[in-house]
Amino acid sequence: MPASPSVKATTPALAALLIGFLLILCSTPPPAHAAYATSGAIGTMHRSLGGNSGKLGPAVGPQRCTLIQKGCYQSFKHGSIHWTKATGAHATLGALRTAWKRSGWERGPLGYPTSNEYRSGSETRQKFQNGKIVWTAKSGAKVQVTKAPSSFAIKGSGFGHGVGMSQYGARGMAAAGKSSTQILQHYYTGAKVTTMSKNADASLKVQLLTGKKSVTITPRSGRLRVKAGSKTIESGSKVTIERTSSGSVKVTVGAKSYSGSKLTIEWQGTRYWKGSSATTVSVSGAQDGATGTYRHGRLEIGQLKGSLNVVNVVGLNKEYLPGIAEMPASWQSEALRSQAIASRTYAYRNLGAVKPACGCNVYDEVASQRFLGWTRENAADSVPWRKAVTATQTSSGSTVKSARVVTYKGGLIDAVYSSSAGSKTHSAAEVWGSAVPYLVSVDDSPSKYPSAQNPNASWSVTAKQADMAKAFGLADVRAVAVTKTGSGLVKTAKATSVKGKTESLTGDQLRTKLKLKSASFSVA
């Protein structure tokens, strides 16, 4: 039976066209504004400007309240609205908005907007917490800060000087299966990890304390002896040592006192006084004002610049390295070995003539590397660290015969290191002004691996206006501009006051004055 005229009119081609049209209708997304509502003060401001058909157009994102000072914002097709309880809701658009963005948004010197844009003669203006932006057809949009901001937002990465081995980078590389040799040869460009027999059983002089008029030294589980000139005095209890006005040092043991130009203190169970007693001695104030405890070596005490100078003489490999506290012992064994080799290389390079400034080879603090002695070596969790030290040296009985170090063209390198640098380490030339072939900028992305668990991969702090002004020696600071090297290190930080006066500091100087974690940062 022939089809009716109405059915016959729906040809296959027409049916396909209708189906296609329906599919297009179903797959076409709704208008952008349909998914993003506006509410509260931001919604009120949006509606006052004409809503979706007004200056801003429809919203292109949800309202977010994640800004400083508990601020909120919402983005629209042609601009945005920002709100805080103190400033209310205000819109920014066009060239004025672009200028505000370039100045650092609400974290920059202007702060939040306090008005919408408005006309003043031939100018278009907008007010902000700390100034205004003025636009003219001739000059474009210009930022004018008329009030110093109350604070500055500083964002940075890394911790320390950032030259040489990155410790968190070593952790990240070790977690990725890299060996200590691979780690060290990555961070010290062109250097080689090798085994050296020279200096393997050498002694090192470590400054423990200076700047004090007196110090007490107490033996634990044994006895000590003091050598003052030709006299040797034993004691099972604490002794007190003082400087004298004549330049000598005086020790008081019980009710008696003895003097000499230099005193030597030894205790039982060391290579200087062999015996069965494993004695330690406590030195008051030796660890950042707290008492330090030492198991090995002997103490040499004299005067330096009118105060006492206490030096621990220890075997470099067997007695000094186990007491180094530069990397958590819980880290991977290859990371710990890289630290042991770097620390040893640094100490080897400082052997020889003592430094006149300390009467020592190395300091016990970060000016060299942190040495805590028995406090570190005998800690409950120190076994992996001591194993890493032992694994990187060869011994025969109590004597170390050889050990692994890092060299460049046959010579020991200056094996400096820091916590981390960020995306790249810094070169010696960038930080200290002198180029060193093996201390150049290299990739430090391993310090940002999740496995590195680096708390300083990125950081942020707020600097108060008073602190920033004091750092630069200005009455106030309205803005700080920084220039950076290729690795992200701040080379120069230039501050400008409200009245236009400027002062500059190096990145490291500003880091020191504000106690920042590193000199890789930005200021807004």
XYZ file of C-alpha atoms in Angstrom:
524
model
C 0.000 0.000 0.000
C 1.409 3.393 -0.975
C 2.396 5.715 1.762
C 0.291 8.699 2.663
C 1.517 12.108 1.458
C 2.549 13.157 5.017
C 4.721 10.116 5.529
C 6.181 10.238 2.051
C 7.395 13.830 2.658
C 9.805 12.652 5.383
C 12.540 11.409 3.093
C 15.683 9.649 4.442
C 17.793 12.790 3.773
C 15.381 15.027 5.645
C 15.212 12.585 8.556
C 19.020 12.594 8.842
C 19.021 16.393 8.804
C 16.481 16.565 11.624
C 18.380 14.020 13.713
C 21.629 15.954 13.203
C 19.956 19.191 14.258
C 18.624 17.559 17.408
C 22.093 16.196 18.243
C 23.616 19.670 17.862
C 20.994 21.125 20.162
C 21.668 18.462 22.770
C 25.467 18.745 22.611
C 25.696 22.547 22.618
C 26.765 23.703 26.132
C 24.659 26.286 27.902
C 25.887 29.876 27.995
C 28.968 30.345 30.210
C 27.096 32.456 32.744
C 24.460 29.834 33.343
C 26.775 27.713 35.516
C 28.133 30.524 37.736
C 25.861 32.381 40.077
C 26.664 35.726 41.672
C 25.693 36.503 45.232
C 26.229 38.813 48.172
C 28.081 42.106 47.733
C 29.765 40.866 44.573
C 26.375 39.972 43.056
C 24.967 43.355 44.052
C 27.896 45.161 42.395
C 27.540 43.027 39.257
C 23.853 43.856 38.948
C 24.507 47.586 39.515
C 26.809 47.505 36.486
C 24.166 45.979 34.242
C 24.494 42.284 35.101
C 25.266 39.838 32.308
C 24.576 42.432 29.621
C 26.520 45.195 31.364
C 30.191 46.282 31.495
C 31.490 43.092 33.048
C 29.410 40.557 31.167
C 28.577 37.149 32.594
C 30.608 35.354 35.250
C 33.222 32.937 33.892
C 34.048 31.322 37.227
C 32.654 30.804 40.712
C 33.065 33.223 43.593
C 36.214 32.358 45.569
C 37.231 33.564 49.045
C 40.920 32.609 49.118
C 42.654 36.002 49.140
C 44.558 37.870 51.828
C 42.546 39.772 54.453
C 39.828 37.134 53.919
C 39.067 38.678 50.529
C 36.766 37.268 47.857
C 36.675 37.685 44.085
C 34.798 36.565 41.000
C 35.933 36.695 37.384
C 33.699 37.940 34.586
C 33.995 38.057 30.810
C 35.369 41.618 30.820
C 36.873 42.014 34.298
C 36.520 41.029 37.937
C 35.038 42.110 41.251
C 37.026 41.994 44.483
C 35.599 42.305 47.987
C 36.815 42.587 51.562
C 34.916 43.576 54.655
C 37.028 46.731 54.953
C 36.857 47.883 51.309
C 33.551 46.558 50.004
C 33.031 45.189 46.484
C 34.532 46.985 43.483
C 35.033 46.097 39.829
C 38.229 46.417 37.778
C 38.236 46.449 33.987
C 40.416 47.089 30.971
C 43.729 48.917 31.178
C 43.297 49.802 34.856
C 42.777 46.166 35.725
C 45.839 45.167 33.685
C 47.957 47.745 35.516
C 46.711 46.478 38.877
C 47.508 42.905 37.840
C 51.065 43.872 36.865
C 51.558 45.588 40.216
C 50.754 42.355 42.059
C 46.963 42.430 42.470
C 45.838 42.809 46.103
C 49.258 41.626 47.360
C 51.008 44.473 45.554
C 51.678 47.988 46.858
C 48.181 49.242 45.956
C 46.173 46.704 47.966
C 42.458 46.264 47.181
C 40.315 48.697 45.137
C 38.216 51.107 47.186
C 36.186 52.496 44.271
C 35.109 51.626 40.777
C 36.732 53.482 37.889
C 35.521 57.048 37.351
C 36.223 60.019 35.077
C 38.095 63.143 36.210
C 38.515 65.528 33.299
C 40.486 63.714 30.600
C 41.570 60.996 33.036
C 40.026 57.702 34.051
C 40.879 56.876 37.658
C 40.370 54.187 40.242
C 41.183 54.389 43.959
C 42.914 51.659 45.958
C 43.859 51.221 49.604
C 47.329 52.669 49.127
C 46.991 54.824 46.039
C 45.326 54.974 42.658
C 45.673 54.107 38.977
C 45.298 56.936 36.448
C 44.698 56.379 32.724
C 45.014 58.900 29.893
C 44.913 58.377 26.153
C 48.461 59.739 25.905
C 50.194 57.914 28.789
C 48.082 54.833 29.355
C 47.534 53.466 32.872
C 49.986 54.589 35.596
C 50.156 53.264 39.145
C 50.447 55.968 41.810
C 51.145 54.710 45.319
C 50.401 57.483 47.807
C 50.442 55.424 50.998
C 52.946 52.825 52.127
C 51.368 49.366 52.437
C 51.176 47.863 55.914
C 52.998 44.711 54.799
C 54.648 42.931 51.889
C 54.056 39.385 50.648
C 57.315 37.560 49.991
C 57.332 34.249 48.119
C 60.477 32.179 47.740
C 62.002 28.743 47.325
C 64.861 26.820 48.881
C 66.758 27.217 52.138
C 70.370 28.342 52.428
C 72.853 29.727 49.915
C 71.854 27.182 47.255
C 75.380 26.452 45.983
C 76.682 22.910 45.481
C 74.817 19.839 46.677
C 71.144 20.276 47.485
C 70.368 18.036 50.457
C 66.679 17.673 49.620
C 67.734 17.188 46.012
C 69.967 14.337 47.189
C 66.975 12.870 48.999
C 64.815 13.105 45.883
C 67.499 11.533 43.696
C 68.138 8.734 46.206
C 64.407 7.965 46.294
C 64.543 7.751 42.492
C 67.265 5.091 42.701
C 70.364 7.232 42.143
C 73.631 6.369 43.906
C 75.693 8.699 46.088
C 78.220 8.970 43.254
C 75.519 9.990 40.780
C 74.118 12.501 43.254
C 77.461 14.149 43.967
C 78.592 14.217 40.344
C 75.271 15.820 39.392
C 75.574 18.685 41.863
C 79.350 19.223 41.478
C 79.748 19.644 37.728
C 82.766 17.831 36.265
C 83.870 16.494 39.665
C 84.622 12.836 40.424
C 83.989 10.675 43.469
C 87.177 8.786 44.230
C 88.969 6.943 47.033
C 91.860 8.682 48.786
C 94.290 7.272 51.364
C 95.919 10.592 52.262
C 94.535 12.210 55.453
C 92.454 9.109 56.216
C 93.684 8.987 59.833
C 94.265 12.727 60.285
C 93.119 14.803 63.255
C 90.940 17.894 62.970
C 90.630 20.914 65.245
C 86.995 21.954 65.808
C 86.101 25.169 67.622
C 83.377 24.469 70.184
C 83.133 27.756 72.061
C 84.512 31.288 72.143
C 83.498 34.704 73.462
C 83.108 33.542 77.073
C 84.999 34.541 80.207
C 84.526 31.160 81.882
C 83.433 27.605 81.111
C 82.782 24.492 83.187
C 83.785 21.006 82.040
C 82.294 17.961 83.725
C 83.307 14.282 83.300
C 80.578 11.620 83.156
C 81.229 7.991 84.212
C 84.950 8.494 84.628
C 87.701 11.010 85.215
C 89.392 13.839 83.353
C 92.840 15.347 83.694
C 94.017 18.887 83.113
C 97.504 19.685 81.861
C 98.593 23.189 82.889
C 102.236 23.825 82.063
C 104.259 21.077 83.737
C 101.403 20.045 86.046
C 98.771 17.361 85.465
C 95.703 17.423 87.714
C 93.028 14.697 87.768
C 89.402 15.166 88.739
C 86.241 13.096 88.916
C 84.040 16.186 89.088
C 83.597 19.443 87.224
C 86.423 21.943 86.730
C 86.038 25.661 86.014
C 88.253 27.474 83.528
C 88.544 31.257 83.350
C 90.512 33.754 81.334
C 92.927 36.059 83.153
C 93.802 39.677 82.461
C 97.393 38.655 81.718
C 96.309 36.581 78.705
C 96.641 33.161 80.357
C 93.899 30.719 81.376
C 93.209 29.459 84.902
C 91.604 26.171 85.936
C 90.065 25.624 89.338
C 89.959 22.025 90.546
C 88.356 21.737 93.960
C 89.941 24.437 96.124
C 93.084 24.844 94.038
C 93.801 26.825 90.880
C 96.426 26.370 88.169
C 97.348 28.636 85.237
C 99.021 28.348 81.859
C 99.093 29.964 78.443
C 97.042 26.974 77.215
C 95.294 24.112 78.986
C 94.766 20.602 77.654
C 91.950 18.425 78.975
C 91.871 14.668 78.386
C 89.481 12.014 79.694
C 89.410 8.262 80.130
C 88.583 5.920 77.289
C 90.042 8.079 74.497
C 93.132 7.573 72.358
C 94.846 10.158 74.578
C 94.012 8.319 77.820
C 93.318 4.712 77.108
C 91.332 2.721 79.620
C 88.159 0.758 80.144
C 85.991 3.699 81.171
C 83.951 5.185 78.315
C 83.955 8.706 79.678
C 82.295 11.743 78.149
C 82.752 15.389 79.091
C 80.139 18.133 79.122
C 81.132 21.658 78.059
C 78.831 24.440 79.251
C 77.458 26.686 76.515
C 79.129 24.788 73.667
C 75.998 24.207 71.593
C 74.271 27.527 70.960
C 74.369 28.319 74.663
C 73.361 24.814 75.746
C 75.707 22.197 77.172
C 77.588 20.068 74.627
C 78.696 16.479 75.272
C 81.846 14.960 73.738
C 83.186 11.415 73.777
C 86.295 11.617 71.605
C 89.556 13.514 71.335
C 90.784 16.132 73.775
C 90.160 19.805 74.487
C 92.653 22.612 73.993
C 91.738 25.855 75.748
C 93.456 29.210 75.405
C 92.598 32.851 74.892
C 91.488 34.432 71.633
C 90.684 38.119 71.364
C 90.322 38.487 75.129
C 88.000 35.508 75.673
C 88.267 31.744 76.064
C 88.665 29.599 72.980
C 87.708 25.930 73.359
C 88.830 23.547 70.603
C 88.102 19.801 70.283
C 90.923 17.809 68.627
C 89.350 14.703 67.048
C 90.120 12.042 64.460
C 88.510 13.275 61.267
C 86.932 10.069 59.983
C 86.273 7.991 63.099
C 85.479 10.754 65.596
C 84.404 13.912 63.764
C 82.139 12.644 60.958
C 79.865 10.507 63.209
C 79.085 13.689 65.163
C 78.021 15.728 62.104
C 74.328 16.714 62.207
C 73.563 17.933 58.684
C 71.029 15.388 57.387
C 68.280 13.402 59.145
C 69.432 9.814 59.712
C 66.018 8.560 58.554
C 66.758 9.487 54.923
C 67.788 6.950 52.269
C 71.231 5.363 52.664
C 72.499 6.816 49.357
C 71.488 10.323 50.411
C 73.290 9.799 53.733
C 76.388 8.524 51.927
C 76.422 11.560 49.657
C 76.317 13.753 52.769
C 79.122 11.772 54.439
C 81.348 12.106 51.372
C 80.602 15.835 50.993
C 81.214 16.481 54.712
C 84.482 14.530 54.623
C 85.666 16.358 51.505
C 84.860 19.707 53.112
C 86.827 18.749 56.252
C 89.794 17.390 54.275
C 90.048 20.638 52.367
C 90.239 22.555 55.663
C 93.109 20.508 57.109
C 96.514 22.130 57.469
C 97.253 25.459 59.083
C 94.615 26.552 61.565
C 92.488 29.615 60.888
C 93.764 32.618 62.893
C 90.155 33.718 63.486
C 89.367 30.599 65.529
C 92.586 28.684 66.158
C 90.807 25.804 64.430
C 90.378 23.993 61.127
C 86.573 24.176 61.190
C 83.783 25.647 63.294
C 81.165 23.408 64.922
C 78.337 25.441 63.387
C 76.939 26.230 59.951
C 79.836 28.576 59.181
C 81.524 25.217 58.450
C 79.152 22.336 59.180
C 77.103 21.421 62.236
C 79.037 19.206 64.692
C 77.190 18.012 67.795
C 79.687 15.372 68.901
C 78.350 12.634 71.183
C 74.871 14.204 71.199
C 74.537 13.262 67.545
C 76.667 10.107 67.454
C 74.913 8.491 70.419
C 71.356 9.492 69.458
C 68.849 6.625 69.306
C 68.230 7.187 65.587
C 71.861 7.783 64.546
C 72.715 4.228 63.430
C 71.956 4.784 59.695
C 74.160 7.904 59.692
C 77.082 6.099 61.340
C 76.665 3.233 58.875
C 76.807 5.713 55.972
C 80.067 7.157 57.311
C 81.575 3.672 57.758
C 80.388 2.538 54.319
C 82.349 5.334 52.637
C 85.708 4.480 54.226
C 88.022 1.470 54.667
C 89.529 0.620 58.046
C 92.100 -1.770 59.467
C 91.428 -2.216 63.162
C 91.050 1.244 64.679
C 92.863 2.944 61.802
C 91.110 4.374 58.732
C 93.150 3.518 55.641
C 91.190 5.255 52.874
C 87.937 7.094 52.300
C 85.758 8.406 49.488
C 85.993 12.095 48.595
C 85.058 14.403 45.714
C 87.816 15.816 43.506
C 88.080 18.076 40.471
C 91.091 17.521 38.206
C 92.797 15.645 41.019
C 92.264 18.233 43.772
C 89.764 18.206 46.630
C 86.732 20.346 45.892
C 85.198 22.922 48.207
C 82.194 20.667 48.885
C 79.695 23.299 49.984
C 76.043 22.323 50.253
C 72.701 23.661 51.452
C 69.192 22.452 52.192
C 67.823 23.162 48.686
C 67.787 25.841 46.023
C 64.475 25.538 44.200
C 64.358 24.851 40.484
C 68.095 25.405 40.006
C 71.113 25.601 42.282
C 73.112 28.834 42.196
C 76.649 29.231 40.943
C 79.490 30.372 43.174
C 79.845 33.376 40.874
C 76.219 34.410 41.486
C 76.421 34.083 45.270
C 80.031 34.922 46.146
C 81.278 36.743 43.066
C 84.007 34.270 42.051
C 83.492 31.545 39.465
C 84.324 27.962 40.465
C 84.186 25.405 37.612
C 82.425 22.690 39.613
C 80.070 25.078 41.454
C 77.804 26.154 38.607
C 74.023 26.284 38.389
C 72.428 22.863 37.799
C 68.935 21.396 37.848
C 67.550 21.089 41.383
C 64.123 19.758 40.441
C 64.777 16.586 42.522
C 64.390 18.773 45.616
C 60.777 19.312 44.522
C 59.972 15.643 43.947
C 57.144 14.481 46.236
C 59.556 11.861 47.588
C 61.911 14.623 48.749
C 59.214 15.902 51.140
C 60.896 19.301 51.067
C 59.078 21.809 53.302
C 61.007 24.638 51.646
C 60.325 23.764 47.999
C 58.246 26.940 48.137
C 57.528 29.253 51.035
C 55.840 32.550 51.777
C 56.157 35.083 54.569
C 54.728 38.508 55.326
C 57.152 41.345 56.089
C 55.782 44.249 58.101
C 56.167 47.791 56.775
C 58.348 48.767 59.739
C 60.711 45.839 59.154
C 61.018 46.543 55.421
C 61.653 50.245 56.018
C 64.295 49.432 58.637
C 66.000 46.957 56.307
C 66.454 49.631 53.626
C 66.977 52.554 55.983
C 63.998 54.470 54.590
C 61.190 56.331 56.353
C 58.744 54.042 54.553
C 58.629 51.676 51.575
C 55.836 51.771 49.004
C 57.302 49.164 46.623
C 60.226 46.769 46.243
C 61.493 45.746 42.800
C 63.903 42.827 42.424
C 66.266 41.823 39.633
C 67.266 38.170 39.376
C 70.058 36.055 37.936
C 69.395 33.183 35.551
C 68.947 30.693 38.400
C 66.378 32.849 40.183
C 68.683 34.378 42.787
C 67.821 37.968 43.700
C 70.749 40.092 42.582
C 69.362 43.474 43.629
C 66.333 44.575 45.634
C 65.412 48.243 45.131
C 62.997 49.926 47.532
C 61.122 53.147 46.752
C 59.536 55.330 49.421
C 56.256 57.194 49.067
C 58.254 60.393 48.398
C 60.317 58.680 45.702
C 63.569 58.084 47.592
C 65.279 54.803 46.698
C 67.736 52.456 48.372
C 69.131 49.136 47.148
C 70.373 45.946 48.806
C 71.692 42.691 47.448
C 69.335 39.760 47.704
C 71.529 38.181 50.376
C 71.584 41.389 52.401
C 67.787 41.611 52.371
C 67.588 37.899 53.189
C 69.769 38.468 56.260
C 67.931 41.580 57.435
C 64.492 39.987 57.104
C 65.687 36.500 58.145
C 64.394 34.893 54.948
C 65.111 31.247 54.155
C 66.956 32.005 50.923
C 67.783 34.778 48.478
C 65.454 33.321 45.821
C 62.250 35.286 46.303
C 59.794 37.825 44.931
C 58.195 40.756 46.748
C 54.665 42.043 46.248
